Short mmCIF file of C-alpha atoms (C1' of nucleotides) in Angstrom, two decimals:
data_model
loop_
_atom_site.label_atom_id
_atom_site.label_comp_id
_atom_site.label_asym_id
_atom_site.label_seq_id
_atom_site.Cartn_x
_atom_site.Cartn_y
_atom_site.Cartn_z
CA MET Y 1 107.20 137.63 146.28
CA ARG Y 2 106.75 135.13 149.26
CA ILE Y 3 106.09 132.75 147.09
CA LEU Y 4 109.30 131.28 147.44
CA ALA Y 5 108.09 130.16 151.02
CA GLN Y 6 106.21 128.23 149.30
CA ILE Y 7 108.43 126.20 147.07
CA PRO Y 8 109.49 122.84 148.44
CA PHE Y 9 113.42 123.81 147.51
CA PHE Y 10 113.74 126.23 150.19
CA ALA Y 11 111.78 124.68 152.90
CA GLY Y 12 113.70 125.38 156.45
CA LEU Y 13 114.75 128.53 155.38
CA SER Y 14 114.57 131.55 157.57
CA GLU Y 15 112.99 134.89 156.20
CA ASP Y 16 115.96 136.49 155.59
CA ASP Y 17 117.83 133.62 153.57
CA LEU Y 18 114.17 133.85 151.72
CA ASP Y 19 114.61 137.70 151.19
CA SER Y 20 118.53 137.65 150.00
CA ILE Y 21 117.22 135.27 147.26
CA ASP Y 22 114.25 137.11 146.31
CA LYS Y 23 116.17 139.99 145.40
CA ARG Y 24 118.26 137.94 142.86
CA MET Y 25 114.87 136.87 141.42
CA VAL Y 26 112.26 138.72 138.95
CA SER Y 27 108.50 137.40 138.66
CA LEU Y 28 107.00 137.66 135.25
CA SER Y 29 104.26 136.05 133.55
CA TRP Y 30 103.04 135.09 129.86
CA ALA Y 31 99.69 134.80 128.15
CA GLU Y 32 98.98 131.26 126.66
CA GLY Y 33 101.33 130.30 123.50
CA ASP Y 34 104.18 132.65 124.90
CA HIS Y 35 107.29 131.50 124.69
CA LEU Y 36 109.39 132.01 128.44
CA TYR Y 37 112.26 131.10 126.28
CA SER Y 38 113.40 129.81 123.07
CA ALA Y 39 115.56 126.95 121.47
CA GLY Y 40 118.74 127.95 120.59
CA GLU Y 41 118.95 131.32 122.60
CA PRO Y 42 121.50 131.63 125.44
CA ALA Y 43 121.16 129.76 128.05
CA ASP Y 44 121.49 132.03 131.31
CA HIS Y 45 118.57 132.24 133.33
CA LEU Y 46 116.36 129.46 135.63
CA TYR Y 47 112.66 130.18 135.56
CA VAL Y 48 110.63 128.56 138.70
CA VAL Y 49 106.87 127.88 137.49
CA ALA Y 50 104.70 130.06 140.32
CA ALA Y 51 100.95 129.57 138.43
CA GLY Y 52 100.19 128.34 135.61
CA GLN Y 53 101.40 125.32 133.18
CA VAL Y 54 104.19 125.65 130.75
CA LYS Y 55 105.56 122.50 128.26
CA VAL Y 56 109.12 121.99 127.51
CA VAL Y 57 109.60 120.71 123.76
CA ARG Y 58 112.52 119.76 121.66
CA SER Y 59 112.98 119.84 118.07
CA THR Y 60 114.66 117.35 116.06
CA ARG Y 61 116.41 118.44 113.02
CA SER Y 62 113.76 116.51 111.16
CA GLY Y 63 111.43 118.48 112.41
CA GLN Y 64 109.64 116.04 114.99
CA ASP Y 65 108.58 117.59 117.89
CA THR Y 66 108.56 116.36 121.37
CA ILE Y 67 107.09 117.70 124.62
CA VAL Y 68 109.47 116.29 126.75
CA ASP Y 69 107.79 117.63 130.32
CA VAL Y 70 104.70 119.39 131.41
CA LEU Y 71 105.61 121.76 134.53
CA ALA Y 72 103.25 122.69 137.36
CA PRO Y 73 103.91 125.65 139.85
CA GLY Y 74 107.20 124.56 142.06
CA GLU Y 75 108.82 123.37 139.25
CA LEU Y 76 112.37 124.48 137.81
CA VAL Y 77 113.09 124.83 134.06
CA GLY Y 78 115.93 126.60 132.38
CA SER Y 79 119.63 126.62 132.93
CA LEU Y 80 121.66 124.85 135.58
CA SER Y 81 124.71 124.44 134.05
CA ILE Y 82 127.05 127.53 133.27
CA GLY Y 83 128.88 125.46 130.98
CA ARG Y 84 129.86 126.80 127.25
CA GLN Y 85 126.59 125.83 125.76
CA ALA Y 86 125.60 127.00 122.51
CA GLY Y 87 121.87 127.91 124.21
CA TYR Y 88 118.45 126.25 125.57
CA PRO Y 89 118.52 122.82 123.80
CA GLU Y 90 114.84 123.40 124.21
CA THR Y 91 111.52 125.83 123.87
CA VAL Y 92 109.25 126.68 126.70
CA ALA Y 93 105.91 127.55 126.07
CA ALA Y 94 103.42 129.06 128.69
CA MET Y 95 99.95 126.26 128.05
CA VAL Y 96 97.80 128.45 129.90
CA THR Y 97 98.44 132.13 131.67
CA THR Y 98 101.54 131.77 133.68
CA CYS Y 99 103.57 133.28 136.03
CA ALA Y 100 107.11 132.16 137.19
CA LEU Y 101 110.28 133.86 138.88
CA ARG Y 102 113.17 134.46 136.88
CA ILE Y 103 117.03 134.03 138.30
CA GLU Y 104 120.59 134.63 136.15
CA THR Y 105 122.22 131.24 136.21
CA THR Y 106 125.17 132.45 138.26
CA ALA Y 107 122.96 133.93 140.97
CA PHE Y 108 121.05 130.77 141.00
CA ARG Y 109 124.85 128.97 141.31
CA GLU Y 110 125.95 131.31 144.44
CA VAL Y 111 121.92 130.84 146.30
CA LEU Y 112 123.38 127.12 145.89
CA LEU Y 113 126.93 127.29 147.22
CA GLU Y 114 125.19 129.36 149.83
CA TYR Y 115 122.71 126.75 150.87
CA PRO Y 116 124.14 123.16 149.88
CA SER Y 117 120.87 121.78 151.23
CA VAL Y 118 118.94 123.55 148.56
CA ALA Y 119 121.26 122.09 146.39
CA LEU Y 120 120.71 118.74 147.72
CA ARG Y 121 117.04 119.49 147.12
CA VAL Y 122 117.85 120.32 143.71
CA LEU Y 123 119.52 117.08 142.93
CA ASP Y 124 117.50 114.77 143.80
CA ASP Y 125 114.82 116.88 141.75
CA VAL Y 126 117.10 115.84 138.86
CA THR Y 127 118.26 112.55 139.85
CA ALA Y 128 114.40 112.01 139.91
CA LEU Y 129 113.95 113.23 136.55
CA LEU Y 130 116.52 111.31 135.26
CA GLY Y 131 115.38 108.13 136.64
CA SER Y 132 112.11 108.61 135.42
CA GLU Y 133 113.21 109.19 131.84
CA ARG Y 134 115.46 106.53 132.21
CA SER Y 135 112.28 104.00 133.11
CA ASP Y 136 109.81 104.95 130.52
CA ALA Y 137 112.65 104.98 127.50
CA GLY Y 138 112.69 101.48 128.18
CA GLN Y 139 108.59 101.02 128.14
CA HIS Y 140 108.69 103.30 124.56
CA THR Y 141 109.81 100.88 122.80
CA SER Y 142 107.86 97.60 123.70
CA SER Y 143 104.89 99.44 124.16
CA THR Y 144 102.22 100.25 121.19
CA VAL Y 145 100.56 103.52 120.60
CA ALA Y 146 97.72 102.39 122.76
CA GLN Y 147 99.64 101.57 125.65
CA ARG Y 148 101.70 104.96 125.66
CA VAL Y 149 98.72 107.05 125.60
CA GLY Y 150 97.32 105.39 128.48
CA MET Y 151 100.61 105.69 130.83
CA MET Y 152 100.59 109.27 129.67
CA LEU Y 153 96.91 109.81 130.34
CA LEU Y 154 97.34 108.26 134.27
CA HIS Y 155 100.40 110.00 134.51
CA LEU Y 156 98.88 113.35 133.61
CA ALA Y 157 95.82 112.55 135.63
CA ASP Y 158 97.93 112.05 138.70
CA LYS Y 159 99.78 115.27 138.25
CA PHE Y 160 97.19 117.25 136.91
CA GLY Y 161 94.19 114.98 138.08
CA ARG Y 162 91.37 116.85 140.08
CA ASN Y 163 88.21 115.29 141.08
CA GLY Y 164 85.69 117.38 139.17
CA GLU Y 165 82.04 118.81 139.82
CA ASP Y 166 80.59 118.92 136.62
CA VAL Y 167 82.15 115.76 135.08
CA ASP Y 168 82.83 112.48 136.04
CA GLY Y 169 86.22 110.76 136.47
CA VAL Y 170 89.23 112.39 137.08
CA LEU Y 171 89.29 115.17 135.15
CA ILE Y 172 92.55 116.71 133.45
CA GLN Y 173 92.40 120.38 132.35
CA LEU Y 174 95.38 120.97 130.01
CA PRO Y 175 94.88 122.44 126.43
CA LEU Y 176 96.35 119.63 124.83
CA THR Y 177 95.98 119.12 121.47
CA ARG Y 178 96.52 115.36 119.76
CA ALA Y 179 99.53 116.72 118.34
CA ASP Y 180 100.70 117.21 121.90
CA LEU Y 181 100.15 113.88 123.05
CA ALA Y 182 101.74 112.90 120.26
CA GLY Y 183 104.86 114.59 120.91
CA MET Y 184 104.99 112.90 124.40
CA ILE Y 185 104.75 109.60 123.41
CA GLY Y 186 106.62 109.86 120.30
CA SER Y 187 103.76 108.95 117.77
CA THR Y 188 101.59 111.29 115.27
CA PRO Y 189 98.48 113.35 115.92
CA GLU Y 190 96.28 110.28 113.41
CA SER Y 191 97.65 107.24 115.70
CA VAL Y 192 96.62 109.51 118.77
CA SER Y 193 93.17 110.18 117.65
CA ARG Y 194 92.88 107.16 116.94
CA VAL Y 195 93.59 105.37 120.06
CA MET Y 196 91.63 108.36 122.10
CA SER Y 197 88.14 107.58 119.65
CA ARG Y 198 88.83 103.95 120.42
CA LEU Y 199 89.24 105.02 124.45
CA ARG Y 200 86.08 106.87 124.66
CA LYS Y 201 83.97 104.22 123.31
CA GLU Y 202 85.31 102.11 125.51
CA GLY Y 203 83.87 104.33 128.40
CA ALA Y 204 87.31 105.25 129.84
CA VAL Y 205 87.94 108.18 128.93
CA ASP Y 206 86.45 112.17 127.31
CA SER Y 207 87.73 114.93 126.13
CA GLY Y 208 86.82 118.21 124.68
CA ARG Y 209 88.42 121.42 124.06
CA ARG Y 210 90.50 121.92 126.43
CA TRP Y 211 90.00 119.16 128.83
CA THR Y 212 90.62 115.42 129.28
CA SER Y 213 88.85 113.41 131.71
CA ILE Y 214 89.42 109.73 132.61
CA LEU Y 215 86.11 108.12 133.40
CA ASP Y 216 87.17 104.25 134.48
CA ARG Y 217 90.87 104.21 135.17
CA ASP Y 218 90.63 100.69 136.33
CA LYS Y 219 89.72 100.16 132.56
CA LEU Y 220 92.44 102.44 131.29
CA ALA Y 221 94.69 100.42 133.45
CA ALA Y 222 93.98 97.19 132.17
CA ILE Y 223 94.68 98.82 128.39
CA VAL Y 224 97.95 99.66 129.35
CA ALA Y 225 98.53 96.68 130.80
CA SER Y 226 97.38 94.33 128.53
CA ASN Y 227 98.83 94.19 124.84
CA LYS Y 228 96.19 95.75 122.89
CA MET S 1 143.87 105.17 147.30
CA ARG S 2 144.93 109.00 145.74
CA ILE S 3 142.40 108.25 143.00
CA LEU S 4 140.45 110.72 144.24
CA ALA S 5 142.07 112.95 142.84
CA GLN S 6 142.15 112.27 139.52
CA ILE S 7 137.94 111.99 139.61
CA PRO S 8 136.62 115.59 138.04
CA PHE S 9 134.35 115.72 140.95
CA PHE S 10 136.97 116.26 143.90
CA ALA S 11 138.97 118.47 141.81
CA GLY S 12 140.60 121.93 143.68
CA LEU S 13 139.78 119.66 147.50
CA SER S 14 142.99 119.83 149.27
CA GLU S 15 144.90 117.41 150.04
CA ASP S 16 143.51 116.85 153.76
CA ASP S 17 140.01 117.15 152.67
CA LEU S 18 140.48 114.37 149.79
CA ASP S 19 141.87 112.46 152.80
CA SER S 20 138.29 112.91 154.99
CA ILE S 21 136.58 112.13 151.91
CA ASP S 22 138.89 108.98 151.45
CA LYS S 23 138.41 107.58 154.96
CA ARG S 24 134.38 107.12 153.89
CA MET S 25 135.40 104.98 151.30
CA VAL S 26 136.15 101.73 150.08
CA SER S 27 137.74 100.58 147.47
CA LEU S 28 136.10 97.10 145.65
CA SER S 29 136.97 94.88 142.55
CA TRP S 30 134.70 92.87 140.57
CA ALA S 31 134.83 89.98 137.90
CA GLU S 32 133.74 90.69 134.34
CA GLY S 33 129.67 89.52 134.57
CA ASP S 34 129.85 90.45 137.92
CA HIS S 35 126.96 92.58 139.84
CA LEU S 36 127.93 95.67 141.58
CA TYR S 37 124.67 95.78 143.05
CA SER S 38 120.84 94.23 141.75
CA ALA S 39 117.85 95.88 141.01
CA GLY S 40 115.61 95.70 144.17
CA GLU S 41 118.39 95.64 146.69
CA PRO S 42 118.37 98.43 149.27
CA ALA S 43 119.67 101.82 147.77
CA ASP S 44 121.82 102.87 149.93
CA HIS S 45 125.60 103.37 148.30
CA LEU S 46 127.10 105.19 145.68
CA TYR S 47 130.08 104.03 143.52
CA VAL S 48 132.61 106.10 141.55
CA VAL S 49 133.82 104.05 139.02
CA ALA S 50 137.89 103.85 139.12
CA ALA S 51 138.71 101.42 136.07
CA GLY S 52 137.22 99.51 133.62
CA GLN S 53 133.62 99.37 132.34
CA VAL S 54 130.14 98.84 133.66
CA LYS S 55 126.65 98.97 132.24
CA VAL S 56 123.65 100.30 133.70
CA VAL S 57 120.82 97.61 132.78
CA ARG S 58 116.67 98.05 133.83
CA SER S 59 114.18 95.32 133.28
CA THR S 60 110.90 95.82 132.85
CA ARG S 61 108.36 93.97 133.81
CA SER S 62 108.02 92.34 130.38
CA GLY S 63 111.27 91.27 131.07
CA GLN S 64 113.17 93.59 128.24
CA ASP S 65 116.22 94.67 129.28
CA THR S 66 117.53 98.25 128.31
CA ILE S 67 120.81 99.64 128.72
CA VAL S 68 120.71 102.81 129.83
CA ASP S 69 124.20 103.74 130.36
CA VAL S 70 127.79 102.56 129.98
CA LEU S 71 130.28 104.23 132.23
CA ALA S 72 133.44 105.11 131.61
CA PRO S 73 135.92 105.69 135.04
CA GLY S 74 135.12 108.69 137.03
CA GLU S 75 131.34 108.24 136.69
CA LEU S 76 128.70 107.74 139.22
CA VAL S 77 126.33 104.95 139.79
CA GLY S 78 124.01 103.86 142.59
CA SER S 79 121.84 106.05 144.73
CA LEU S 80 122.06 109.87 145.68
CA SER S 81 119.14 110.10 146.98
CA ILE S 82 117.98 108.90 150.60
CA GLY S 83 114.04 108.76 149.43
CA ARG S 84 112.44 106.16 151.08
CA GLN S 85 112.20 104.09 147.73
CA ALA S 86 112.24 99.93 147.51
CA GLY S 87 115.90 99.64 146.21
CA TYR S 88 117.85 100.14 143.27
CA PRO S 89 115.65 100.66 140.29
CA GLU S 90 118.34 98.72 137.77
CA THR S 91 121.44 96.60 138.12
CA VAL S 92 124.86 97.39 137.56
CA ALA S 93 126.95 94.72 135.59
CA ALA S 94 130.42 95.21 135.50
CA MET S 95 131.76 94.30 131.86
CA VAL S 96 135.09 93.60 132.45
CA THR S 97 137.46 93.37 135.62
CA THR S 98 136.46 96.91 137.30
CA CYS S 99 137.45 99.15 140.30
CA ALA S 100 135.52 100.99 142.18
CA LEU S 101 134.71 103.40 145.35
CA ARG S 102 131.88 102.90 147.65
CA ILE S 103 130.32 105.47 149.75
CA GLU S 104 127.19 105.37 152.29
CA THR S 105 124.68 107.54 150.39
CA THR S 106 124.45 109.31 153.41
CA ALA S 107 128.33 109.72 154.09
CA PHE S 108 128.47 111.40 150.32
CA ARG S 109 125.29 113.56 151.23
CA GLU S 110 127.26 114.74 153.76
CA VAL S 111 130.83 115.52 151.86
CA LEU S 112 128.11 117.34 149.37
CA LEU S 113 126.85 119.54 152.58
CA GLU S 114 130.86 120.10 153.21
CA TYR S 115 131.64 120.73 149.85
CA PRO S 116 129.08 122.49 147.98
CA SER S 117 131.02 122.99 144.94
CA VAL S 118 131.31 119.06 144.87
CA ALA S 119 127.51 119.24 145.11
CA LEU S 120 127.04 121.82 141.96
CA ARG S 121 129.79 119.73 139.96
CA VAL S 122 127.93 116.53 140.69
CA LEU S 123 124.53 118.63 139.86
CA ASP S 124 125.91 119.63 136.47
CA ASP S 125 127.03 115.81 135.57
CA VAL S 126 123.44 114.81 136.10
CA THR S 127 121.50 117.54 134.65
CA ALA S 128 123.65 116.47 131.98
CA LEU S 129 122.78 113.06 131.34
CA LEU S 130 119.31 114.07 132.03
CA GLY S 131 119.48 116.80 128.93
CA SER S 132 121.20 113.82 126.42
CA GLU S 133 118.97 111.11 127.59
CA ARG S 134 115.59 113.41 126.66
CA SER S 135 117.66 114.61 123.41
CA ASP S 136 117.64 111.31 122.03
CA ALA S 137 114.31 109.78 123.75
CA GLY S 138 112.79 112.02 121.01
CA GLN S 139 115.14 110.50 118.53
CA HIS S 140 114.31 107.04 119.63
CA THR S 141 110.37 107.03 117.83
CA SER S 142 111.59 109.29 114.76
CA SER S 143 114.11 107.23 113.58
CA THR S 144 114.96 103.72 111.88
CA VAL S 145 116.61 101.27 113.88
CA ALA S 146 119.98 101.12 111.47
CA GLN S 147 119.77 105.21 112.32
CA ARG S 148 119.74 104.20 116.20
CA VAL S 149 122.33 101.38 115.75
CA GLY S 150 124.71 104.38 114.08
CA MET S 151 124.12 107.28 116.43
CA MET S 152 124.94 104.97 119.20
CA LEU S 153 127.85 103.40 117.57
CA LEU S 154 129.40 106.87 116.86
CA HIS S 155 128.75 108.10 120.44
CA LEU S 156 130.30 104.93 121.72
CA ALA S 157 133.59 105.91 119.56
CA ASP S 158 133.50 109.23 121.28
CA LYS S 159 133.65 107.98 124.97
CA PHE S 160 135.77 104.86 124.51
CA GLY S 161 137.14 105.23 121.18
CA ARG S 162 140.93 104.61 120.78
CA ASN S 163 143.14 104.89 117.14
CA GLY S 164 143.58 101.28 116.99
CA GLU S 165 147.77 100.62 115.41
CA ASP S 166 146.43 96.76 114.51
CA VAL S 167 142.70 97.97 113.10
CA ASP S 168 141.72 101.19 111.03
CA GLY S 169 139.37 102.85 112.20
CA VAL S 170 138.21 104.25 115.63
CA LEU S 171 138.38 100.80 117.99
CA ILE S 172 135.76 100.42 120.55
CA GLN S 173 137.39 97.61 122.78
CA LEU S 174 133.91 96.36 124.99
CA PRO S 175 132.55 92.73 124.67
CA LEU S 176 129.45 94.18 123.63
CA THR S 177 126.52 91.40 121.92
CA ARG S 178 124.04 92.20 119.73
CA ALA S 179 121.89 91.91 122.60
CA ASP S 180 123.49 94.56 123.94
CA LEU S 181 123.09 97.04 121.70
CA ALA S 182 119.48 95.78 121.12
CA GLY S 183 119.42 97.02 124.69
CA MET S 184 120.91 100.18 123.82
CA ILE S 185 118.53 101.31 121.31
CA GLY S 186 115.48 99.65 121.79
CA SER S 187 115.33 96.78 119.66
CA THR S 188 115.88 93.15 118.93
CA PRO S 189 119.23 91.23 118.21
CA GLU S 190 118.12 89.96 115.01
CA SER S 191 117.54 93.37 113.87
CA VAL S 192 121.11 94.55 115.14
CA SER S 193 122.12 91.88 113.56
CA ARG S 194 121.11 92.69 110.01
CA VAL S 195 122.46 96.13 110.79
CA MET S 196 125.55 95.23 111.73
CA SER S 197 125.69 93.08 108.55
CA ARG S 198 124.92 95.84 106.07
CA LEU S 199 127.78 97.62 107.77
CA ARG S 200 129.86 95.77 107.93
CA LYS S 201 129.07 95.02 104.16
CA GLU S 202 129.46 98.70 103.55
CA GLY S 203 132.52 98.85 104.98
CA ALA S 204 131.71 101.60 107.69
CA VAL S 205 132.64 98.51 110.58
CA ASP S 206 133.68 95.82 111.20
CA SER S 207 133.19 94.08 114.28
CA GLY S 208 134.79 90.77 116.61
CA ARG S 209 134.37 88.95 119.12
CA ARG S 210 135.05 91.54 122.37
CA TRP S 211 135.12 94.26 120.07
CA THR S 212 133.79 97.21 117.61
CA SER S 213 135.51 99.41 115.18
CA ILE S 214 134.49 102.12 112.83
CA LEU S 215 136.49 102.01 109.54
CA ASP S 216 134.57 104.74 108.07
CA ARG S 217 132.76 107.46 110.31
CA ASP S 218 131.85 109.68 107.58
CA LYS S 219 130.12 106.90 105.68
CA LEU S 220 128.48 105.96 109.17
CA ALA S 221 127.59 109.51 109.47
CA ALA S 222 125.82 110.03 106.48
CA ILE S 223 123.36 106.95 107.15
CA VAL S 224 122.50 108.08 110.53
CA ALA S 225 121.75 111.67 108.91
CA SER S 226 120.22 109.72 105.89
CA ASN S 227 116.67 108.00 106.45
CA LYS S 228 117.87 104.58 105.79
"C1'" DC R 1 134.96 66.52 120.66
"C1'" DG R 2 130.26 67.74 122.29
"C1'" DT R 3 128.11 71.62 124.25
"C1'" DC R 4 126.42 75.90 124.57
"C1'" DA R 5 125.76 80.85 124.21
"C1'" DC R 6 126.28 84.01 120.43
"C1'" DG R 7 125.75 85.23 115.26
"C1'" DT R 8 123.60 85.34 111.08
"C1'" DT R 9 119.78 84.67 107.79
"C1'" DG R 10 115.22 84.18 106.08
"C1'" DA R 11 110.24 83.88 105.87
"C1'" DC R 12 105.73 86.14 108.07
"C1'" DG R 13 102.82 89.49 109.95
"C1'" DG R 14 101.13 93.54 111.83
"C1'" DG R 15 101.45 97.86 114.39
"C1'" DA R 16 101.56 102.15 113.04
"C1'" DG R 17 103.43 106.35 109.80
"C1'" DT R 18 101.99 108.58 105.76
"C1'" DC R 19 99.61 110.17 102.18
"C1'" DA R 20 94.67 112.15 101.76
"C1'" DA R 21 89.99 113.64 102.70
"C1'" DA R 22 86.28 114.96 104.83
"C1'" DA R 23 83.84 117.02 108.69
"C1'" DG R 24 83.92 119.65 113.07
"C1'" DT R 25 85.69 124.47 115.77
"C1'" DT R 26 87.50 128.91 116.22
"C1'" DG R 27 87.70 133.85 115.54
"C1'" DT R 28 87.21 137.48 112.49
"C1'" DG R 29 85.49 140.91 109.75
"C1'" DG R 30 81.99 142.47 106.87
"C1'" DC D 1 74.31 137.94 111.76
"C1'" DC D 2 76.53 135.40 109.15
"C1'" DA D 3 79.94 133.68 106.09
"C1'" DC D 4 84.14 132.79 105.06
"C1'" DA D 5 89.29 131.22 106.44
"C1'" DA D 6 92.16 128.64 109.62
"C1'" DC D 7 93.31 125.03 112.47
"C1'" DT D 8 92.01 120.47 114.77
"C1'" DT D 9 90.08 116.34 114.78
"C1'" DT D 10 88.48 112.08 112.61
"C1'" DT D 11 88.65 108.15 109.77
"C1'" DG D 12 90.07 105.81 105.58
"C1'" DA D 13 93.18 102.73 102.36
"C1'" DC D 14 98.06 101.56 101.44
"C1'" DT D 15 102.96 101.00 102.77
"C1'" DC D 16 106.81 99.33 105.34
"C1'" DC D 17 109.39 98.67 109.05
"C1'" DC D 18 110.92 95.48 111.79
"C1'" DG D 19 109.71 92.27 115.62
"C1'" DT D 20 108.49 87.74 115.94
"C1'" DC D 21 109.57 82.78 115.18
"C1'" DA D 22 112.31 79.47 113.15
"C1'" DA D 23 116.56 77.27 111.61
"C1'" DC D 24 121.26 76.77 110.77
"C1'" DG D 25 126.40 78.15 110.78
"C1'" DT D 26 129.96 79.37 114.41
"C1'" DG D 27 133.58 80.07 117.60
"C1'" DA D 28 134.56 79.14 122.77
"C1'" DC D 29 135.60 76.25 126.50
"C1'" DG D 30 135.78 72.33 129.54
#
DNA sequence: CGTCACGTTGACGGGAGTCAAAAGTTGTGG
DNA sequence: CCACAACTTTTGACTCCCGTCAACGTGACG
């Protein structure tokens, strides 16, 4: 369980401190498609992704699903606040086989009180999330679906991309369906499919069953910058 | 300067503690239209609104302005993190004569380290903001302009509304232009104007130079819930 | 009273959501 | 090994919301 030491939030803590925190956490794993938790369940746990990837999904009453984030190892998800809210506002599902640490919200808050420097790092993280959420909330309305798909692919490439060996360009190894992508940018599977077809035809990207690859980053960036 | 005691973030602190924090803050005021700070300026201060209202505006490269929030007294705005970022990502302007406390980001972080319970409250606040941002980011794309205007008016009524004496219904006393409202929901002044005309014709709302009033909350909620 | 910012209304066009159908994939069971 | 079912993807046709451009009205302030 010395995974804790790898997590940026806990950097700089002593062995003993990490041990003390570790005692309050449990390590769990999920298979692809499983839910770490579902919307509506009592929100009293916090999770730290250790390995794998998970998607954070919000459903609106109209049945529209939006994917608000895809988390990489090291990121937090779950309930930070002890508010008297009904339950989790979202569902978190494993996109691949995933391992994560779980801690009770109340216990985590005790940790934050005990180690204020950790609290500050968490605060920085959440603040950054809020900032990026706000910055692309504005872009959403004023750009086309093609631009939003392009932006999302560039973002995913930065976060999950690897310089592949078998494939040219930057490889994004995630099992993303058209519906997933649509949920990320607020669109429909059909519209996303049209855009992806066009991007593939232009040689900017290629995609297969469980992967997407950016072949020509400049071309993709140009499409995002232009208004087509 | 015993305004500090009124601010929820600092609830429960002793006189001496408040005094210590107070020493690191300065009280300032702005006239309507003035900027507390502008996008791009070095981001090294944090503000707590004491009286008045301010709007938080983000500009995209395409010249589109989006109003990401309108702050009431007690709310925080500015730089929480000491990141090596270029500067403020947004502009904050006073909508009416406004008074606010200012503190250096570094000094505020020291306060948070010193009083972890305050840090937790700030964290709760930012987390809640992130949550609401995400929840209506999804609604944005899947709803019409009329629905979004309605939702925004209901939100503003909850936050700033007063049961007026002269006017029927809930009064929102803010100098909001059509362009402001458009910026909040990601639309255009023309579209907002059309919606407001319709809502006025239907008797749901009324609006004047520096105010908006919700005459029939149920009717407005019905419009938001429906798909027209 | 003139100017200017803001608000309103109309006409037009395009992007994209919706409905529908066909083609490709995966996984299962006989 | 093959066949069938279920799902995903793709493509087409249609409709409509709303962003854009434009003209006009209105209230505020010097």
